[in-house]
Amino acid sequence: MAGKALVITSGKGGVGKTTTVANIGTALAMMDHRVCLIDADIGLRNLDVVMGLENRIVYDIVDVVEDNCRLEQALIRDKRHKNLFLLPAAQTRDKTAVQPEQMKTLVNELKEDMDYVIIDSPAGIEQGFKNAIAGADFALIVTTPEVSAVRDADRIIGLLEAEGIKDPEVIINRINPEMVSRGDMMSIEDIIEILAVKLKGIVPEDQIIVVSSNRGEPVVLKDNPKAGTAFKNIARRISGQEVNFISLEDKSFFTKLKKIFSFS
Amino acid sequence: MKKKKKKDDSSKNVAKERLQFILVQDRINLSPSEMESLKKDLLQVMKKYVDVDDREIDMEINREDQMMAMVANFPLRRKEQ
């Protein structure tokens, strides 16, 4: 049975697309799904580094498209999960090395063998983006609670719908509950109201993300209460489970608790 | 884009208002000055038939399902008895 292809995109750079792909992909693999991640950011590959697989690259996506190797030869098997694969981007070429039609063929071929194919889109709305969405059945848009990121997300939603990818859903990354409660950051409700799309996940700001990318180990590998749980929840929703959104009120709950105990 | 008379100047609200303003331009490719003259033209038409309070007009572009909708709010003055 053919799997599903999912593109993770954003418009704006630096909002956490690659981290999201690495973590959702790893989480789905931990749930025993067969998963292949595709780095579609040709010329600026990063997903291999975030996954800690940079030393294993022999062939890349351009080699596959140009018939220098077979698809299976270019796939890197994850060192932690044998049902997780990465198709790396080429580093020495540019976006024009692959055409949308070729991408579509490639993704369809991978879907035969995988439950999920997750495509990491480059920033921007040019050819790299068009390649990334060419073979996708669904799209998840990553944004952060900033004016520029939400603006670009809105633009991307319009472009996806024009390309026939209906009902994209949004992941709001790096939300800081304290800043939201102070009135210094747009809330989840504000962003969803403005974008008028469905919410797929909320990822709180978490310093552990930097540590995990330093080490090349996605946060979902360990029991991480903030970002790790958030990414695992998104993976569960993708696989069809109903999972409640994490409460951002937890912090104030603890402060309330502290207040109660400090009475005595 | 002001909604309520009471102005909330928290930075989150500033962000939200700026964003809504930017998205009008992005979504329908209408510059602020074009939007302003559209508002004026609409107001002229409305005024032919009803008494509009022109200080409180509110116009927004919303995304509703697969469609864009321009929502305009023209508060009417109550007729003096």
Coordinates of C-alpha atoms in Angstrom, one line a residue:
Chain A
M1 CA 0.0 0.0 0.0
A2 CA 1.3 3.4 -0.9
G3 CA 2.2 5.8 1.8
K4 CA 1.6 9.5 2.2
A5 CA 3.9 12.4 1.2
L6 CA 4.0 15.4 3.4
V7 CA 5.9 18.6 2.7
I8 CA 7.1 20.8 5.5
T9 CA 7.4 24.4 4.4
S10 CA 7.3 28.0 5.7
G11 CA 8.3 30.7 3.3
K12 CA 10.5 32.4 5.8
G13 CA 13.8 30.9 6.7
G14 CA 15.0 30.0 10.1
V15 CA 11.7 29.2 11.7
G16 CA 12.5 25.5 12.3
K17 CA 11.5 23.5 9.3
T18 CA 14.5 21.2 9.3
T19 CA 14.2 20.6 13.1
T20 CA 10.5 19.8 12.6
V21 CA 11.2 17.4 9.8
A22 CA 13.9 15.6 11.8
N23 CA 11.8 15.3 14.9
I24 CA 8.5 14.4 13.3
G25 CA 10.2 11.9 11.1
T26 CA 12.1 10.3 14.0
A27 CA 8.9 10.2 16.1
L28 CA 7.0 8.5 13.3
A29 CA 9.8 5.9 12.9
M30 CA 9.7 5.3 16.7
M31 CA 6.0 4.5 16.3
D32 CA 7.1 1.7 13.9
H33 CA 6.2 3.5 10.6
R34 CA 8.6 3.3 7.7
V35 CA 9.7 6.8 7.0
C36 CA 11.9 8.5 4.4
L37 CA 13.0 12.1 4.8
I38 CA 13.9 14.1 1.7
D39 CA 16.1 17.2 2.0
A40 CA 14.9 19.3 -0.9
D41 CA 17.1 22.2 -0.1
I42 CA 19.6 21.6 -2.8
G43 CA 22.8 23.6 -2.4
L44 CA 22.2 24.2 1.3
R45 CA 21.7 20.8 2.8
N46 CA 21.2 20.7 6.5
L47 CA 18.9 17.8 7.4
D48 CA 21.8 15.3 7.4
V49 CA 23.5 17.5 10.0
V50 CA 20.5 17.8 12.2
M51 CA 20.0 14.1 12.0
G52 CA 23.7 13.4 12.7
L53 CA 24.1 11.5 9.5
E54 CA 26.5 13.8 7.6
N55 CA 29.3 11.4 7.5
R56 CA 27.4 8.7 5.7
I57 CA 26.5 10.5 2.5
V58 CA 27.7 8.8 -0.6
Y59 CA 25.1 9.8 -3.2
D60 CA 22.4 12.5 -3.1
I61 CA 19.1 13.4 -4.7
V62 CA 20.7 14.9 -7.8
D63 CA 22.6 11.7 -8.4
V64 CA 19.3 9.8 -8.3
V65 CA 17.6 12.2 -10.7
E66 CA 20.6 12.1 -13.1
D67 CA 20.8 8.3 -12.9
N68 CA 24.3 8.2 -11.4
C69 CA 22.9 5.7 -8.9
R70 CA 19.8 3.8 -8.0
L71 CA 17.3 5.4 -5.5
E72 CA 18.1 2.7 -2.8
Q73 CA 21.8 3.5 -3.1
A74 CA 21.3 7.1 -2.1
L75 CA 19.1 6.4 0.9
I76 CA 20.9 6.6 4.2
R77 CA 19.5 4.4 6.9
D78 CA 19.3 6.1 10.3
K79 CA 21.8 4.8 12.9
R80 CA 19.1 4.6 15.6
H81 CA 16.0 3.4 13.7
K82 CA 16.3 0.9 10.9
N83 CA 12.9 2.0 9.4
L84 CA 14.0 5.6 9.0
F85 CA 15.8 6.8 5.9
L86 CA 17.2 10.1 4.6
L87 CA 17.6 11.1 1.0
P88 CA 20.1 13.9 1.2
A89 CA 20.3 17.1 -0.9
A90 CA 23.3 17.8 -3.1
Q91 CA 25.6 20.4 -1.7
T92 CA 27.5 21.5 -4.8
R93 CA 24.5 22.0 -7.1
D94 CA 21.6 24.4 -7.1
K95 CA 17.8 24.2 -7.2
T96 CA 17.6 24.0 -11.0
A97 CA 19.3 20.6 -10.9
V98 CA 15.9 19.0 -10.2
Q99 CA 12.6 19.6 -11.9
P100 CA 9.2 19.4 -10.3
E101 CA 8.2 16.4 -12.6
Q102 CA 11.3 14.5 -11.5
M103 CA 10.6 15.2 -7.9
K104 CA 7.1 13.9 -8.3
T105 CA 8.3 10.6 -9.8
L106 CA 10.9 10.2 -7.1
V107 CA 8.4 10.8 -4.3
N108 CA 5.9 8.4 -5.9
E109 CA 8.5 5.8 -6.1
L110 CA 9.4 6.2 -2.4
K111 CA 5.7 6.1 -1.4
E112 CA 5.5 2.6 -2.7
D113 CA 7.9 1.4 0.0
M114 CA 7.2 3.9 2.8
D115 CA 4.4 4.8 5.2
Y116 CA 5.5 8.5 5.2
V117 CA 7.7 10.5 2.9
I118 CA 8.5 13.8 4.5
I119 CA 9.9 16.6 2.4
D120 CA 12.0 19.4 3.9
S121 CA 11.4 22.4 1.7
P122 CA 13.9 25.3 1.3
A123 CA 12.9 28.8 2.4
G124 CA 11.5 31.0 -0.4
I125 CA 8.8 30.6 -3.0
E126 CA 11.0 30.0 -6.1
Q127 CA 12.0 26.8 -7.8
G128 CA 13.2 25.0 -4.7
F129 CA 9.8 25.4 -3.1
K130 CA 8.0 24.3 -6.3
N131 CA 10.2 21.2 -6.4
A132 CA 9.5 20.5 -2.7
I133 CA 5.7 20.6 -3.1
A134 CA 5.6 18.8 -6.4
G135 CA 5.1 15.3 -5.1
A136 CA 3.3 16.2 -1.8
D137 CA -0.2 15.1 -0.8
F138 CA -0.3 17.3 2.2
A139 CA 1.5 20.3 3.6
L140 CA 2.4 21.5 7.1
I141 CA 3.5 25.1 7.4
V142 CA 5.9 26.0 10.2
T143 CA 5.7 29.5 11.6
T144 CA 6.9 31.4 14.7
P145 CA 4.9 34.1 16.5
E146 CA 6.4 37.0 14.6
V147 CA 4.9 39.3 12.1
S148 CA 7.3 38.4 9.3
A149 CA 7.0 34.7 9.7
V150 CA 3.2 34.7 9.9
R151 CA 3.1 37.0 6.8
D152 CA 5.2 34.5 4.9
A153 CA 3.1 31.6 6.1
D154 CA 0.0 33.4 4.7
R155 CA 1.7 33.8 1.4
I156 CA 2.6 30.1 1.3
I157 CA -0.9 29.1 2.2
G158 CA -2.2 31.0 -0.9
L159 CA 0.5 29.4 -3.1
L160 CA -0.2 25.9 -1.9
E161 CA -3.9 26.3 -2.5
A162 CA -3.2 27.6 -6.0
E163 CA -1.0 24.5 -6.6
G164 CA -3.9 22.2 -5.6
I165 CA -2.6 21.2 -2.1
K166 CA -5.7 21.8 -0.1
D167 CA -6.1 22.5 3.6
P168 CA -2.5 23.0 4.7
E169 CA -2.1 22.9 8.5
V170 CA 0.1 25.0 10.6
I171 CA 2.7 24.3 13.3
I172 CA 3.5 27.2 15.6
N173 CA 7.1 26.9 16.7
R174 CA 9.0 28.7 19.5
I175 CA 6.1 30.0 21.4
N176 CA 7.1 31.5 24.7
P177 CA 4.2 31.1 27.2
E178 CA 5.5 33.8 29.6
M179 CA 5.8 36.4 26.8
V180 CA 2.3 35.5 25.6
S181 CA 0.8 36.0 29.1
R182 CA 2.7 39.3 29.3
G183 CA 1.1 40.5 26.1
D184 CA 4.4 40.6 24.3
M185 CA 3.9 37.7 21.9
M186 CA 1.0 36.8 19.6
S187 CA -0.9 33.9 21.0
I188 CA -1.9 30.6 19.2
E189 CA -5.4 32.0 18.9
D190 CA -4.2 35.3 17.4
I191 CA -2.2 33.4 14.7
I192 CA -4.8 30.9 13.9
E193 CA -7.5 33.6 13.6
I194 CA -5.3 35.6 11.2
L195 CA -4.2 32.6 9.0
A196 CA -7.6 30.8 9.1
V197 CA -6.1 27.3 8.9
K198 CA -6.2 24.3 11.1
L199 CA -3.6 24.0 13.9
K200 CA -1.4 20.9 13.8
G201 CA 0.9 21.6 16.7
I202 CA 2.4 24.0 19.2
V203 CA 6.1 23.7 20.0
P204 CA 7.3 25.8 23.0
E205 CA 10.6 27.6 22.8
D206 CA 13.1 25.2 24.3
Q207 CA 16.9 25.6 24.6
I208 CA 17.3 21.8 24.3
I209 CA 16.8 22.3 20.5
V210 CA 20.2 23.9 20.3
V211 CA 21.8 21.1 22.3
S212 CA 20.1 18.5 20.2
S213 CA 21.3 20.1 16.9
N214 CA 24.8 20.4 18.4
R215 CA 24.8 16.6 18.9
G216 CA 22.8 15.6 15.8
E217 CA 20.2 13.9 17.9
P218 CA 16.5 14.9 17.5
V219 CA 14.9 15.8 20.8
V220 CA 12.2 13.1 20.4
L221 CA 14.8 10.4 21.1
K222 CA 14.9 11.3 24.7
D223 CA 12.1 12.0 27.1
N224 CA 12.0 15.8 26.7
P225 CA 9.0 17.4 28.3
K226 CA 8.7 20.5 26.2
A227 CA 9.7 20.4 22.5
G228 CA 10.1 16.6 22.5
T229 CA 6.5 16.0 23.7
A230 CA 5.2 18.6 21.3
F231 CA 6.9 17.0 18.3
K232 CA 5.7 13.5 19.4
N233 CA 2.2 14.8 19.6
I234 CA 2.4 16.2 16.1
A235 CA 3.6 12.8 14.8
R236 CA 0.7 11.1 16.5
R237 CA -1.8 13.5 15.0
I238 CA -0.2 12.8 11.5
S239 CA -0.7 9.1 12.0
G240 CA -4.4 9.8 12.7
Q241 CA -4.6 9.8 16.5
E242 CA -6.5 12.4 18.4
V243 CA -4.1 14.2 20.8
N244 CA -5.0 17.2 22.8
F245 CA -2.9 20.3 22.4
I246 CA -0.3 20.9 25.2
S247 CA -1.4 23.5 27.7
L248 CA 0.7 26.6 27.7
E249 CA -0.7 27.4 31.1
D250 CA 1.5 24.8 32.8
K251 CA 4.0 27.4 33.9
S252 CA 1.4 29.6 35.5
F253 CA -0.1 26.5 37.1
F254 CA 3.3 25.9 38.8
T255 CA 3.5 29.5 39.9
K256 CA 0.0 29.2 41.4
L257 CA 1.1 26.1 43.2
K258 CA 4.2 27.8 44.5
K259 CA 2.0 30.6 45.8
I260 CA -0.2 28.2 47.6
F261 CA 2.7 26.5 49.3
S262 CA 4.5 29.8 50.2
F263 CA 1.5 30.8 52.3
S264 CA 2.6 28.5 55.2
Chain B
M1 CA -7.8 48.6 11.2
K2 CA -8.8 49.9 14.7
K3 CA -11.5 47.8 16.1
K4 CA -12.4 49.0 19.5
K5 CA -12.3 52.5 20.8
K6 CA -10.1 51.5 23.8
K7 CA -6.6 51.0 22.4
D8 CA -4.6 48.1 23.7
D9 CA -1.0 49.0 23.0
S10 CA 0.7 45.8 24.2
S11 CA 3.3 44.8 21.6
K12 CA 1.3 41.7 20.8
N13 CA -1.6 43.9 19.7
V14 CA 0.7 46.1 17.7
A15 CA 2.0 43.0 16.0
K16 CA -1.5 41.7 15.2
E17 CA -2.7 45.0 13.8
R18 CA 0.3 45.5 11.7
L19 CA 0.0 41.9 10.4
Q20 CA -3.7 42.4 9.5
F21 CA -2.8 45.5 7.6
I22 CA 0.0 43.8 5.7
L23 CA -2.1 40.8 4.8
V24 CA -4.7 43.0 3.2
Q25 CA -2.1 44.2 0.8
D26 CA -0.6 40.7 0.3
R27 CA -3.9 38.9 -0.2
I28 CA -5.6 41.2 -2.7
N29 CA -2.7 43.3 -3.9
L30 CA -4.3 46.5 -3.0
S31 CA -2.1 49.4 -1.7
P32 CA -3.1 51.4 1.4
S33 CA -4.0 54.4 -0.7
E34 CA -6.1 52.3 -3.1
M35 CA -7.9 50.8 -0.1
E36 CA -8.5 54.3 1.2
S37 CA -10.0 55.5 -2.1
L38 CA -12.2 52.3 -2.3
K39 CA -13.4 53.1 1.2
K40 CA -14.2 56.7 0.1
D41 CA -16.1 55.5 -3.0
L42 CA -18.1 53.0 -1.0
L43 CA -18.9 55.7 1.5
Q44 CA -20.2 58.0 -1.2
V45 CA -22.6 55.3 -2.5
M46 CA -23.7 54.4 1.0
K47 CA -24.4 58.0 1.8
K48 CA -26.8 58.3 -1.1
Y49 CA -29.2 56.0 0.8
V50 CA -28.3 56.0 4.5
D51 CA -26.7 58.1 7.1
V52 CA -23.2 56.6 7.8
D53 CA -21.0 57.5 10.6
D54 CA -17.7 57.9 8.6
R55 CA -15.4 58.0 11.6
E56 CA -16.0 54.3 12.5
I57 CA -15.7 52.5 9.2
D58 CA -13.8 49.2 9.4
M59 CA -12.6 47.2 6.4
E60 CA -10.9 43.8 6.5
I61 CA -9.9 41.0 4.2
N62 CA -10.6 37.7 5.7
R63 CA -9.8 34.2 4.5
E64 CA -12.9 32.0 4.8
D65 CA -12.4 28.4 3.8
Q66 CA -11.1 28.6 0.2
M67 CA -12.3 32.1 -0.4
M68 CA -11.3 35.7 0.4
A69 CA -13.9 38.0 1.7
M70 CA -13.9 41.7 2.1
V71 CA -15.8 42.6 5.2
A72 CA -16.8 46.2 5.5
N73 CA -18.5 47.7 8.5
F74 CA -20.4 51.0 8.0
P75 CA -22.0 52.1 11.3
L76 CA -25.3 53.9 10.7
R77 CA -26.4 57.0 12.6
R78 CA -29.7 56.6 14.2
K79 CA -32.4 58.9 12.8
E80 CA -33.2 61.8 15.1
Q81 CA -36.7 61.4 16.4

